[in-house]
XYZ file of C-alpha atoms in Angstrom:
88
model
C -4.829 21.072 -24.169
C -1.402 19.774 -23.065
C 1.708 19.660 -25.393
C 2.754 16.562 -26.837
C 5.945 14.963 -24.963
C 8.453 12.493 -26.132
C 10.473 9.674 -24.379
C 14.082 9.400 -24.510
C 14.984 6.070 -25.949
C 18.000 6.282 -23.989
C 16.856 6.954 -20.085
C 13.141 6.893 -20.487
C 12.651 10.625 -19.845
C 9.253 11.396 -20.940
C 9.037 14.996 -21.430
C 11.289 15.629 -24.481
C 9.892 18.419 -26.743
C 10.229 16.685 -29.848
C 10.477 13.357 -31.292
C 14.012 12.181 -31.235
C 13.742 11.170 -35.021
C 10.965 12.145 -37.293
C 9.197 9.739 -39.782
C 12.330 10.188 -42.272
C 14.433 9.154 -39.461
C 15.952 12.694 -39.192
C 17.288 13.510 -36.010
C 15.721 16.186 -33.709
C 19.144 17.516 -32.188
C 17.305 18.003 -28.960
C 19.473 17.020 -25.930
C 17.912 15.198 -23.236
C 18.025 17.084 -20.107
C 18.314 13.658 -18.055
C 21.166 11.691 -19.742
C 22.610 14.070 -22.022
C 22.274 12.170 -25.020
C 21.971 14.432 -28.011
C 19.606 12.941 -30.981
C 21.755 13.231 -34.197
C 25.131 14.114 -32.639
C 25.901 11.089 -30.291
C 23.705 8.611 -32.489
C 24.931 9.810 -35.853
C 28.447 11.447 -35.576
C 29.566 9.146 -32.555
C 27.692 6.253 -33.662
C 26.711 5.530 -29.943
C 23.989 2.990 -29.470
C 21.123 3.687 -26.958
C 21.771 0.891 -24.723
C 25.627 1.628 -24.655
C 25.033 5.032 -23.829
C 22.512 4.107 -21.229
C 24.732 1.379 -19.587
C 27.685 4.257 -19.450
C 25.160 6.904 -17.958
C 23.942 4.433 -15.478
C 27.594 3.038 -14.539
C 28.619 6.637 -13.718
C 25.678 7.323 -11.530
C 22.808 8.263 -13.610
C 23.541 11.804 -12.822
C 21.092 14.444 -14.547
C 22.835 16.450 -17.450
C 20.782 19.302 -16.427
C 20.133 19.266 -12.665
C 18.007 22.138 -12.638
C 15.202 20.245 -14.733
C 15.313 17.389 -12.435
C 11.586 16.753 -11.180
C 10.890 16.733 -7.507
C 10.638 13.067 -6.645
C 12.175 11.803 -9.698
C 12.275 8.087 -9.596
C 14.827 6.339 -11.641
C 13.348 2.965 -12.175
C 9.963 4.405 -12.993
C 11.785 6.509 -15.527
C 13.243 3.418 -17.037
C 10.007 1.938 -17.036
C 9.055 4.282 -19.531
C 11.282 2.669 -22.297
C 8.668 0.120 -22.536
C 6.162 2.514 -24.003
C 8.368 3.062 -26.985
C 7.069 1.650 -30.166
C 9.769 -0.870 -31.567
């Protein structure tokens, strides 16, 4: 049985270990290893919108926050397409 994974609403990384926010809209405080967004810190304390953070991350080269966790054959465009899978 595989472990459930979640999609980062900022960059589309689809291997988060926790949902960014639970049903009560409480943040996980997990940091996305790809874009570096911390749910509950960047979104609440810094009041940064996902789209604003995404645009800044892309403008700065879309570098991996935790490069050792970057999958072989990583495809930036394919990852961004994961954003379409998130329930609105």
